[in-house]
mmCIF file of C-alpha atoms and ligand atoms in Angstrom:
data_model
loop_
_atom_site.group_PDB
_atom_site.id
_atom_site.type_symbol
_atom_site.label_atom_id
_atom_site.label_comp_id
_atom_site.label_asym_id
_atom_site.label_seq_id
_atom_site.Cartn_x
_atom_site.Cartn_y
_atom_site.Cartn_z
ATOM 1 C CA UNK A 1 -38.178 4.463 43.246
ATOM 2 C CA UNK A 2 -37.051 7.645 44.988
ATOM 3 C CA UNK A 3 -39.472 9.185 47.505
ATOM 4 C CA UNK A 4 -40.998 12.256 45.879
ATOM 5 C CA UNK A 5 -41.314 15.678 47.554
ATOM 6 C CA UNK A 6 -42.229 19.142 46.298
ATOM 7 C CA UNK A 7 -39.440 20.757 48.318
ATOM 8 C CA UNK A 8 -36.378 19.381 50.066
ATOM 9 C CA UNK A 9 -34.559 21.531 52.614
ATOM 10 C CA UNK A 10 -30.971 20.643 53.403
ATOM 11 C CA UNK A 11 -30.047 21.702 56.935
ATOM 12 C CA UNK A 12 -32.217 21.949 60.040
ATOM 13 C CA UNK A 13 -30.986 25.072 61.803
ATOM 14 C CA UNK A 14 -33.298 28.062 62.346
ATOM 15 C CA UNK A 15 -33.402 28.768 58.574
ATOM 16 C CA UNK A 16 -34.188 25.170 57.574
ATOM 17 C CA UNK A 17 -36.862 24.636 60.230
ATOM 18 C CA UNK A 18 -38.584 27.933 59.430
ATOM 19 C CA UNK A 19 -38.500 27.112 55.718
ATOM 20 C CA UNK A 20 -40.127 23.748 56.543
ATOM 21 C CA UNK A 21 -42.874 25.450 58.523
ATOM 22 C CA UNK A 22 -43.673 27.913 55.739
ATOM 23 C CA UNK A 23 -43.411 25.340 52.976
ATOM 24 C CA UNK A 24 -45.568 22.770 54.754
ATOM 25 C CA UNK A 25 -48.193 25.383 55.545
ATOM 26 C CA UNK A 26 -48.404 26.131 51.791
ATOM 27 C CA UNK A 27 -49.161 22.426 51.446
ATOM 28 C CA UNK A 28 -45.951 21.643 49.647
ATOM 29 C CA UNK A 29 -44.847 18.118 50.488
ATOM 30 C CA UNK A 30 -41.667 18.954 52.376
ATOM 31 C CA UNK A 31 -38.667 17.055 53.690
ATOM 32 C CA UNK A 32 -35.804 18.376 55.837
ATOM 33 C CA UNK A 33 -32.512 16.482 55.698
ATOM 34 C CA UNK A 34 -29.955 17.041 58.457
ATOM 35 C CA UNK A 35 -26.413 15.668 58.434
ATOM 36 C CA UNK A 36 -25.974 15.695 62.221
ATOM 37 C CA UNK A 37 -28.567 16.540 64.869
ATOM 38 C CA UNK A 38 -31.646 18.719 64.397
ATOM 39 C CA UNK A 39 -30.724 22.348 64.959
ATOM 40 C CA UNK A 40 -27.139 22.161 63.785
ATOM 41 C CA UNK A 41 -24.990 24.945 65.197
ATOM 42 C CA UNK A 42 -28.177 26.664 66.408
ATOM 43 C CA UNK A 43 -28.508 24.135 69.220
ATOM 44 C CA UNK A 44 -25.177 25.054 70.788
ATOM 45 C CA UNK A 45 -25.936 28.741 71.395
ATOM 46 C CA UNK A 46 -25.807 28.956 75.215
ATOM 47 C CA UNK A 47 -28.396 31.680 75.581
ATOM 48 C CA UNK A 48 -30.066 34.388 73.566
ATOM 49 C CA UNK A 49 -31.669 37.603 74.674
ATOM 50 C CA UNK A 50 -32.405 38.956 71.222
ATOM 51 C CA UNK A 51 -34.907 36.527 69.718
ATOM 52 C CA UNK A 52 -38.203 38.441 69.673
ATOM 53 C CA UNK A 53 -40.797 37.149 72.093
ATOM 54 C CA UNK A 54 -38.329 35.481 74.441
ATOM 55 C CA UNK A 55 -36.505 37.577 77.039
ATOM 56 C CA UNK A 56 -34.040 34.740 77.398
ATOM 57 C CA UNK A 57 -33.884 31.305 75.798
ATOM 58 C CA UNK A 58 -31.161 28.822 74.851
ATOM 59 C CA UNK A 59 -30.580 27.669 71.281
ATOM 60 C CA UNK A 60 -31.440 24.122 72.315
ATOM 61 C CA UNK A 61 -34.791 25.128 73.817
ATOM 62 C CA UNK A 62 -35.757 27.231 70.813
ATOM 63 C CA UNK A 63 -34.755 24.490 68.350
ATOM 64 C CA UNK A 64 -36.934 22.002 70.278
ATOM 65 C CA UNK A 65 -39.932 24.345 69.958
ATOM 66 C CA UNK A 66 -39.250 25.012 66.268
ATOM 67 C CA UNK A 67 -38.761 21.316 65.513
ATOM 68 C CA UNK A 68 -42.074 20.405 67.187
ATOM 69 C CA UNK A 69 -43.857 23.071 65.157
ATOM 70 C CA UNK A 70 -42.161 22.133 61.854
ATOM 71 C CA UNK A 71 -42.968 18.440 62.340
ATOM 72 C CA UNK A 72 -46.677 19.305 62.105
ATOM 73 C CA UNK A 73 -46.099 20.231 58.460
ATOM 74 C CA UNK A 74 -42.968 18.488 57.204
ATOM 75 C CA UNK A 75 -40.930 15.284 57.430
ATOM 76 C CA UNK A 76 -37.548 15.641 59.111
ATOM 77 C CA UNK A 77 -34.678 13.164 58.931
ATOM 78 C CA UNK A 78 -31.508 13.617 60.943
ATOM 79 C CA UNK A 79 -28.109 11.900 60.611
ATOM 80 C CA UNK A 80 -28.552 11.749 56.869
ATOM 81 C CA UNK A 81 -25.893 13.329 54.717
ATOM 82 C CA UNK A 82 -26.637 14.531 51.204
ATOM 83 C CA UNK A 83 -23.847 13.231 48.983
ATOM 84 C CA UNK A 84 -24.917 14.361 45.530
ATOM 85 C CA UNK A 85 -27.658 16.343 43.778
ATOM 86 C CA UNK A 86 -28.489 15.747 40.113
ATOM 87 C CA UNK A 87 -31.200 16.855 37.706
ATOM 88 C CA UNK A 88 -33.240 14.162 35.936
ATOM 89 C CA UNK A 89 -34.860 14.148 32.496
ATOM 90 C CA UNK A 90 -38.078 15.619 33.962
ATOM 91 C CA UNK A 91 -36.163 18.568 35.402
ATOM 92 C CA UNK A 92 -36.522 17.325 38.987
ATOM 93 C CA UNK A 93 -33.731 17.253 41.534
ATOM 94 C CA UNK A 94 -32.503 13.813 42.577
ATOM 95 C CA UNK A 95 -30.971 13.938 46.048
ATOM 96 C CA UNK A 96 -28.664 11.068 46.926
ATOM 97 C CA UNK A 97 -28.038 10.659 50.651
ATOM 98 C CA UNK A 98 -26.114 8.236 52.834
ATOM 99 C CA UNK A 99 -29.429 6.377 53.320
ATOM 100 C CA UNK A 100 -32.024 6.937 50.614
ATOM 101 C CA UNK A 101 -32.564 8.793 47.373
ATOM 102 C CA UNK A 102 -35.230 11.484 47.041
ATOM 103 C CA UNK A 103 -36.755 13.456 44.200
ATOM 104 C CA UNK A 104 -37.923 17.063 44.519
ATOM 105 C CA UNK A 105 -39.109 19.982 42.430
ATOM 106 C CA UNK A 106 -37.059 22.488 44.410
ATOM 107 C CA UNK A 107 -34.262 22.583 46.995
ATOM 108 C CA UNK A 108 -33.418 25.043 49.762
ATOM 109 C CA UNK A 109 -29.802 25.010 50.886
ATOM 110 C CA UNK A 110 -29.704 25.877 54.595
ATOM 111 C CA UNK A 111 -26.406 24.144 55.250
ATOM 112 C CA UNK A 112 -25.023 26.826 57.589
ATOM 113 C CA UNK A 113 -21.416 26.989 58.590
ATOM 114 C CA UNK A 114 -18.830 25.113 60.614
ATOM 115 C CA UNK A 115 -16.180 26.168 63.113
ATOM 116 C CA UNK A 116 -12.997 27.700 61.799
ATOM 117 C CA UNK A 117 -9.883 26.018 63.176
ATOM 118 C CA UNK A 118 -6.936 27.912 64.593
ATOM 119 C CA UNK A 119 -4.528 25.760 62.622
ATOM 120 C CA UNK A 120 -1.885 25.470 65.343
ATOM 121 C CA UNK A 121 0.119 22.499 66.500
ATOM 122 C CA UNK A 122 -1.745 20.419 69.088
ATOM 123 C CA UNK A 123 -5.236 21.539 67.979
ATOM 124 C CA UNK A 124 -6.116 18.302 66.190
ATOM 125 C CA UNK A 125 -4.074 16.082 68.468
ATOM 126 C CA UNK A 126 -5.886 17.234 71.638
ATOM 127 C CA UNK A 127 -9.396 17.508 70.170
ATOM 128 C CA UNK A 128 -11.699 16.008 72.825
ATOM 129 C CA UNK A 129 -8.781 15.926 75.261
ATOM 130 C CA UNK A 130 -8.848 19.592 76.213
ATOM 131 C CA UNK A 131 -9.490 21.237 72.835
ATOM 132 C CA UNK A 132 -13.148 22.082 72.220
ATOM 133 C CA UNK A 133 -15.285 24.290 69.972
ATOM 134 C CA UNK A 134 -18.587 24.189 71.864
ATOM 135 C CA UNK A 135 -18.958 25.432 75.430
ATOM 136 C CA UNK A 136 -22.475 24.107 75.947
ATOM 137 C CA UNK A 137 -21.376 20.625 74.803
ATOM 138 C CA UNK A 138 -18.034 20.304 76.602
ATOM 139 C CA UNK A 139 -18.064 23.063 79.234
ATOM 140 C CA UNK A 140 -19.422 20.889 82.086
ATOM 141 C CA UNK A 141 -16.278 18.715 81.819
ATOM 142 C CA UNK A 142 -14.206 21.679 82.995
ATOM 143 C CA UNK A 143 -16.033 22.826 86.143
ATOM 144 C CA UNK A 144 -13.488 24.213 88.675
ATOM 145 C CA UNK A 145 -10.746 23.843 86.056
ATOM 146 C CA UNK A 146 -8.912 26.511 84.071
ATOM 147 C CA UNK A 147 -9.753 27.117 80.421
ATOM 148 C CA UNK A 148 -8.855 29.673 77.798
ATOM 149 C CA UNK A 149 -11.406 30.847 75.232
ATOM 150 C CA UNK A 150 -9.767 32.085 72.031
ATOM 151 C CA UNK A 151 -11.449 34.749 69.875
ATOM 152 C CA UNK A 152 -12.996 38.193 70.152
ATOM 153 C CA UNK A 153 -16.388 37.805 68.442
ATOM 154 C CA UNK A 154 -19.881 37.134 69.765
ATOM 155 C CA UNK A 155 -19.302 33.383 69.955
ATOM 156 C CA UNK A 156 -16.086 33.664 71.985
ATOM 157 C CA UNK A 157 -17.590 36.087 74.484
ATOM 158 C CA UNK A 158 -20.832 34.103 74.757
ATOM 159 C CA UNK A 159 -18.844 30.945 75.419
ATOM 160 C CA UNK A 160 -16.658 32.659 78.040
ATOM 161 C CA UNK A 161 -19.708 34.010 79.881
ATOM 162 C CA UNK A 162 -21.440 30.622 79.760
ATOM 163 C CA UNK A 163 -18.343 28.820 81.088
ATOM 164 C CA UNK A 164 -18.075 31.342 83.920
ATOM 165 C CA UNK A 165 -21.778 30.794 84.686
ATOM 166 C CA UNK A 166 -21.315 27.057 85.158
ATOM 167 C CA UNK A 167 -18.250 27.381 87.376
ATOM 168 C CA UNK A 168 -15.352 27.025 84.953
ATOM 169 C CA UNK A 169 -12.304 29.236 85.651
ATOM 170 C CA UNK A 170 -12.177 31.065 82.363
ATOM 171 C CA UNK A 171 -9.976 33.665 80.652
ATOM 172 C CA UNK A 172 -10.255 35.026 77.109
ATOM 173 C CA UNK A 173 -7.371 35.548 74.680
ATOM 174 C CA UNK A 174 -7.850 37.901 71.746
ATOM 175 C CA UNK A 175 -5.401 38.794 69.011
ATOM 176 C CA UNK A 176 -6.177 42.533 69.088
ATOM 177 C CA UNK A 177 -6.827 45.163 71.747
ATOM 178 C CA UNK A 178 -10.570 45.438 71.230
ATOM 179 C CA UNK A 179 -13.363 42.957 70.856
ATOM 180 C CA UNK A 180 -15.610 42.480 67.869
ATOM 181 C CA UNK A 181 -18.438 41.168 70.094
ATOM 182 C CA UNK A 182 -21.596 43.215 70.629
ATOM 183 C CA UNK A 183 -21.540 45.747 73.469
ATOM 184 C CA UNK A 184 -24.035 43.911 75.666
ATOM 185 C CA UNK A 185 -21.815 40.817 75.590
ATOM 186 C CA UNK A 186 -18.721 42.888 76.367
ATOM 187 C CA UNK A 187 -20.591 44.354 79.346
ATOM 188 C CA UNK A 188 -21.315 40.832 80.636
ATOM 189 C CA UNK A 189 -17.632 39.954 80.348
ATOM 190 C CA UNK A 190 -16.724 43.018 82.405
ATOM 191 C CA UNK A 191 -19.459 42.376 84.961
ATOM 192 C CA UNK A 192 -18.153 38.829 85.548
ATOM 193 C CA UNK A 193 -14.565 40.125 85.742
ATOM 194 C CA UNK A 194 -13.414 37.549 83.205
ATOM 195 C CA UNK A 195 -9.721 38.227 82.517
ATOM 196 C CA UNK A 196 -8.808 39.162 78.951
ATOM 197 C CA UNK A 197 -5.356 38.499 77.544
ATOM 198 C CA UNK A 198 -5.083 41.198 74.862
ATOM 199 C CA UNK A 199 -3.004 41.240 71.665
ATOM 200 C CA UNK A 200 -2.191 37.578 72.027
ATOM 201 C CA UNK A 201 -2.329 34.593 69.731
ATOM 202 C CA UNK A 202 -2.115 30.925 70.586
ATOM 203 C CA UNK A 203 0.948 29.540 68.825
ATOM 204 C CA UNK A 204 0.784 25.967 70.104
ATOM 205 C CA UNK A 205 -1.372 23.765 72.325
ATOM 206 C CA UNK A 206 0.811 21.573 74.487
ATOM 207 C CA UNK A 207 0.355 18.499 76.641
ATOM 208 C CA UNK A 208 0.980 14.813 76.986
ATOM 209 C CA UNK A 209 -2.228 12.759 77.082
ATOM 210 C CA UNK A 210 -4.344 15.932 77.381
ATOM 211 C CA UNK A 211 -3.931 19.700 77.192
ATOM 212 C CA UNK A 212 -1.575 21.083 79.827
ATOM 213 C CA UNK A 213 -0.637 24.514 78.508
ATOM 214 C CA UNK A 214 -0.779 26.916 75.580
ATOM 215 C CA UNK A 215 2.066 28.908 74.117
ATOM 216 C CA UNK A 216 0.929 32.519 73.828
ATOM 217 C CA UNK A 217 2.582 35.163 71.700
ATOM 218 C CA UNK A 218 2.116 38.807 72.615
ATOM 219 C CA UNK A 219 1.905 40.475 69.220
ATOM 220 C CA UNK A 220 2.997 43.874 70.570
ATOM 221 C CA UNK A 221 5.986 42.901 72.702
ATOM 222 C CA UNK A 222 6.877 39.668 70.897
ATOM 223 C CA UNK A 223 7.044 37.966 74.292
ATOM 224 C CA UNK A 224 6.196 34.245 74.388
ATOM 225 C CA UNK A 225 4.584 32.725 77.457
ATOM 226 C CA UNK A 226 3.637 29.140 78.365
ATOM 227 C CA UNK A 227 0.264 29.403 80.131
ATOM 228 C CA UNK A 228 -0.768 26.328 82.182
ATOM 229 C CA UNK A 229 -4.364 25.446 81.290
ATOM 230 C CA UNK A 230 -6.750 22.446 81.321
ATOM 231 C CA UNK A 231 -8.774 23.321 78.237
ATOM 232 C CA UNK A 232 -8.913 25.568 75.159
ATOM 233 C CA UNK A 233 -12.236 26.620 73.638
ATOM 234 C CA UNK A 234 -11.669 27.880 70.107
ATOM 235 C CA UNK A 235 -14.199 30.402 68.758
ATOM 236 C CA UNK A 236 -12.437 32.175 65.904
ATOM 237 C CA UNK A 237 -15.266 32.352 63.402
ATOM 238 C CA UNK A 238 -17.057 30.185 60.917
ATOM 239 C CA UNK A 239 -16.608 28.754 57.424
ATOM 240 C CA UNK A 240 -19.657 28.371 55.162
ATOM 241 C CA UNK A 241 -20.644 24.775 54.379
ATOM 242 C CA UNK A 242 -21.043 25.389 50.676
ATOM 243 C CA UNK A 243 -19.653 22.199 49.094
ATOM 244 C CA UNK A 244 -23.046 21.066 47.754
ATOM 245 C CA UNK A 245 -23.778 24.517 46.389
ATOM 246 C CA UNK A 246 -20.413 24.639 44.652
ATOM 247 C CA UNK A 247 -21.035 21.267 42.968
ATOM 248 C CA UNK A 248 -24.449 22.463 41.776
ATOM 249 C CA UNK A 249 -22.920 25.515 40.101
ATOM 250 C CA UNK A 250 -24.506 27.910 42.595
ATOM 251 C CA UNK A 251 -22.735 31.272 42.644
ATOM 252 C CA UNK A 252 -20.617 31.882 45.753
ATOM 253 C CA UNK A 253 -18.961 35.127 46.824
ATOM 254 C CA UNK A 254 -15.209 35.405 47.448
ATOM 255 C CA UNK A 255 -15.624 34.107 51.003
ATOM 256 C CA UNK A 256 -17.596 31.036 49.918
ATOM 257 C CA UNK A 257 -21.083 32.261 50.935
ATOM 258 C CA UNK A 258 -24.027 31.693 48.566
ATOM 259 C CA UNK A 259 -25.171 34.719 46.598
ATOM 260 C CA UNK A 260 -28.971 35.158 46.541
ATOM 261 C CA UNK A 261 -31.417 37.803 45.464
ATOM 262 C CA UNK A 262 -33.907 39.330 47.912
ATOM 263 C CA UNK A 263 -36.262 36.394 47.369
ATOM 264 C CA UNK A 264 -33.444 33.979 48.412
ATOM 265 C CA UNK A 265 -33.194 32.623 44.866
ATOM 266 C CA UNK A 266 -29.734 31.567 43.718
ATOM 267 C CA UNK A 267 -28.501 31.682 40.129
ATOM 268 C CA UNK A 268 -29.626 28.044 39.696
ATOM 269 C CA UNK A 269 -33.311 27.515 38.910
ATOM 270 C CA UNK A 270 -35.384 26.289 41.887
ATOM 271 C CA UNK A 271 -32.378 26.260 44.204
ATOM 272 C CA UNK A 272 -32.700 28.705 47.122
ATOM 273 C CA UNK A 273 -30.455 29.479 50.085
ATOM 274 C CA UNK A 274 -31.148 30.739 53.611
ATOM 275 C CA UNK A 275 -29.374 31.293 56.926
ATOM 276 C CA UNK A 276 -25.663 31.386 57.718
ATOM 277 C CA UNK A 277 -24.761 29.893 54.335
ATOM 278 C CA UNK A 278 -25.652 33.283 52.820
ATOM 279 C CA UNK A 279 -23.580 36.358 53.559
ATOM 280 C CA UNK A 280 -24.858 39.147 55.798
ATOM 281 C CA UNK A 281 -25.994 39.412 59.374
ATOM 282 C CA UNK A 282 -25.589 36.087 61.173
ATOM 283 C CA UNK A 283 -28.472 36.297 63.584
ATOM 284 C CA UNK A 284 -31.119 33.759 64.455
ATOM 285 C CA UNK A 285 -33.974 36.076 63.526
ATOM 286 C CA UNK A 286 -32.411 36.804 60.112
ATOM 287 C CA UNK A 287 -31.965 33.077 59.398
ATOM 288 C CA UNK A 288 -35.661 32.492 60.199
ATOM 289 C CA UNK A 289 -36.676 35.358 57.951
ATOM 290 C CA UNK A 290 -34.563 34.060 55.057
ATOM 291 C CA UNK A 291 -35.973 30.555 55.557
ATOM 292 C CA UNK A 292 -39.535 31.873 55.310
ATOM 293 C CA UNK A 293 -38.759 33.929 52.195
ATOM 294 C CA UNK A 294 -36.974 30.999 50.505
ATOM 295 C CA UNK A 295 -39.928 28.691 51.131
ATOM 296 C CA UNK A 296 -42.437 31.206 49.759
ATOM 297 C CA UNK A 297 -40.275 31.783 46.666
ATOM 298 C CA UNK A 298 -40.095 28.034 46.084
ATOM 299 C CA UNK A 299 -43.873 27.851 46.453
ATOM 300 C CA UNK A 300 -44.342 30.631 43.879
ATOM 301 C CA UNK A 301 -41.939 29.030 41.401
ATOM 302 C CA UNK A 302 -43.431 25.549 41.772
ATOM 303 C CA UNK A 303 -46.957 26.902 41.219
ATOM 304 C CA UNK A 304 -45.820 28.703 38.059
ATOM 305 C CA UNK A 305 -44.277 25.446 36.826
ATOM 306 C CA UNK A 306 -47.484 23.476 37.418
HETATM 307 P P1 NAP B 1 -16.585 36.337 64.133
HETATM 308 O O1 NAP B 1 -17.574 37.384 64.465
HETATM 309 O O2 NAP B 1 -16.081 36.219 62.734
HETATM 310 O O3 NAP B 1 -15.347 36.545 65.113
HETATM 311 C C1 NAP B 1 -14.213 35.728 65.018
HETATM 312 C C2 NAP B 1 -13.202 36.220 66.056
HETATM 313 O O4 NAP B 1 -12.086 35.344 66.025
HETATM 314 C C3 NAP B 1 -12.701 37.621 65.759
HETATM 315 O O5 NAP B 1 -12.588 38.327 66.954
HETATM 316 C C4 NAP B 1 -11.350 37.379 65.106
HETATM 317 O O6 NAP B 1 -10.407 38.387 65.421
HETATM 318 C C5 NAP B 1 -10.909 36.092 65.791
HETATM 319 N N1 NAP B 1 -10.028 35.300 64.932
HETATM 320 C C6 NAP B 1 -10.240 34.894 63.659
HETATM 321 N N2 NAP B 1 -9.211 34.125 63.236
HETATM 322 C C7 NAP B 1 -8.351 34.054 64.267
HETATM 323 C C8 NAP B 1 -7.095 33.421 64.458
HETATM 324 N N3 NAP B 1 -6.540 32.681 63.486
HETATM 325 N N4 NAP B 1 -6.471 33.571 65.644
HETATM 326 C C9 NAP B 1 -7.038 34.291 66.633
HETATM 327 N N5 NAP B 1 -8.213 34.922 66.529
HETATM 328 C C10 NAP B 1 -8.862 34.800 65.364
HETATM 329 O O7 NAP B 1 -17.098 34.848 64.489
HETATM 330 P P2 NAP B 1 -18.162 34.320 65.567
HETATM 331 O O8 NAP B 1 -17.985 34.988 66.873
HETATM 332 O O9 NAP B 1 -18.076 32.842 65.494
HETATM 333 O O10 NAP B 1 -19.543 34.774 64.978
HETATM 334 C C11 NAP B 1 -19.907 34.355 63.655
HETATM 335 C C12 NAP B 1 -21.154 35.118 63.236
HETATM 336 O O11 NAP B 1 -22.258 34.691 64.044
HETATM 337 C C13 NAP B 1 -21.027 36.621 63.424
HETATM 338 O O12 NAP B 1 -21.707 37.254 62.396
HETATM 339 C C14 NAP B 1 -21.704 36.859 64.754
HETATM 340 O O13 NAP B 1 -22.235 38.170 64.886
HETATM 341 C C15 NAP B 1 -22.803 35.814 64.731
HETATM 342 N N6 NAP B 1 -23.179 35.442 66.103
HETATM 343 C C16 NAP B 1 -24.132 36.178 66.708
HETATM 344 C C17 NAP B 1 -24.469 35.905 68.023
HETATM 345 C C18 NAP B 1 -25.533 36.734 68.702
HETATM 346 O O14 NAP B 1 -26.367 37.255 68.073
HETATM 347 N N7 NAP B 1 -25.515 36.925 69.969
HETATM 348 C C19 NAP B 1 -23.823 34.894 68.712
HETATM 349 C C20 NAP B 1 -22.834 34.170 68.076
HETATM 350 C C21 NAP B 1 -22.497 34.474 66.753
HETATM 351 P P3 NAP B 1 -10.530 39.871 64.804
HETATM 352 O O15 NAP B 1 -11.615 40.518 65.593
HETATM 353 O O16 NAP B 1 -9.187 40.435 65.042
HETATM 354 O O17 NAP B 1 -10.849 39.689 63.351
#
């Protein structure tokens, strides 16, 4: 017999944990399923200054607080991957995972996104041997060593500033001549005097047993340069983790993000979506808001059904 819940939330980032809090407080029997570790990509944010109520806090600290609060109202299971979702004869969702099978009246997809790869030679080969995607996870391995952060968005600049903070010798390479990152982050980059290699793409990551250099291409001059380096942190955006949604027939936009209405309902009955898996502003506070709305919509719909 599958364990029965009113609502199952897939993903335990800021959206999933907030949904759990709101759902549990409405006395829906709630379960959160997380494929990796609680917090997902939220845990690797080095520091935030724009989450209301906290002048400065790291993603890891905030996830710990949110997890503790959510656990008062919901069950949470980590390292459990959802493999398949079906509908049974009683119109309930059957959720098959790598461990157990669950049954629920409604599902919130808060599956977030994953790192986009650069797709250059050497990237896969040197993963964990100089190639990294997470500064807070791998940065301490590079103290007093030279690394290149690739990208021009908030994540790239945040990672560069964090690496500089912990004593890594960091430079940033961006493919254009201006950054996409928010102004306050750009100001931090300037304040720390972190060098920026403009108009440049990484064409290849080179080494023997570990990363030794990157081949840079200046897109304006066409000049190629072999830059000696110990590590490459890649922060060139995210790809929505929408495989489960796709299989369920949930409508996705052209970039693979889930389409919802204002109440976070998808086109599939009693399936909701919240957080980075939906398109729009990718901010912690927005993910929390969407998680709360999704949970309250599920509550409304489940009450109507009863
Ligand atoms: P992003 O904003 O999409 O930026 C990706 C960066 O990588 C862009 O500068 C892009 O260059 C560059 N890029 C993409 N493909 C590339 C390639 N093949 N080669 C070289 N460069 C490449 O991604 P993100 O920084 O990961 O952020 C994702 C979302 O999370 C955003 O909405 C962001 O605002 C949000 N976020 C917010 C915070 C915060 O609130 N502080 C922190 C982190 C992330 P172009 O600029 O030329 O396109």
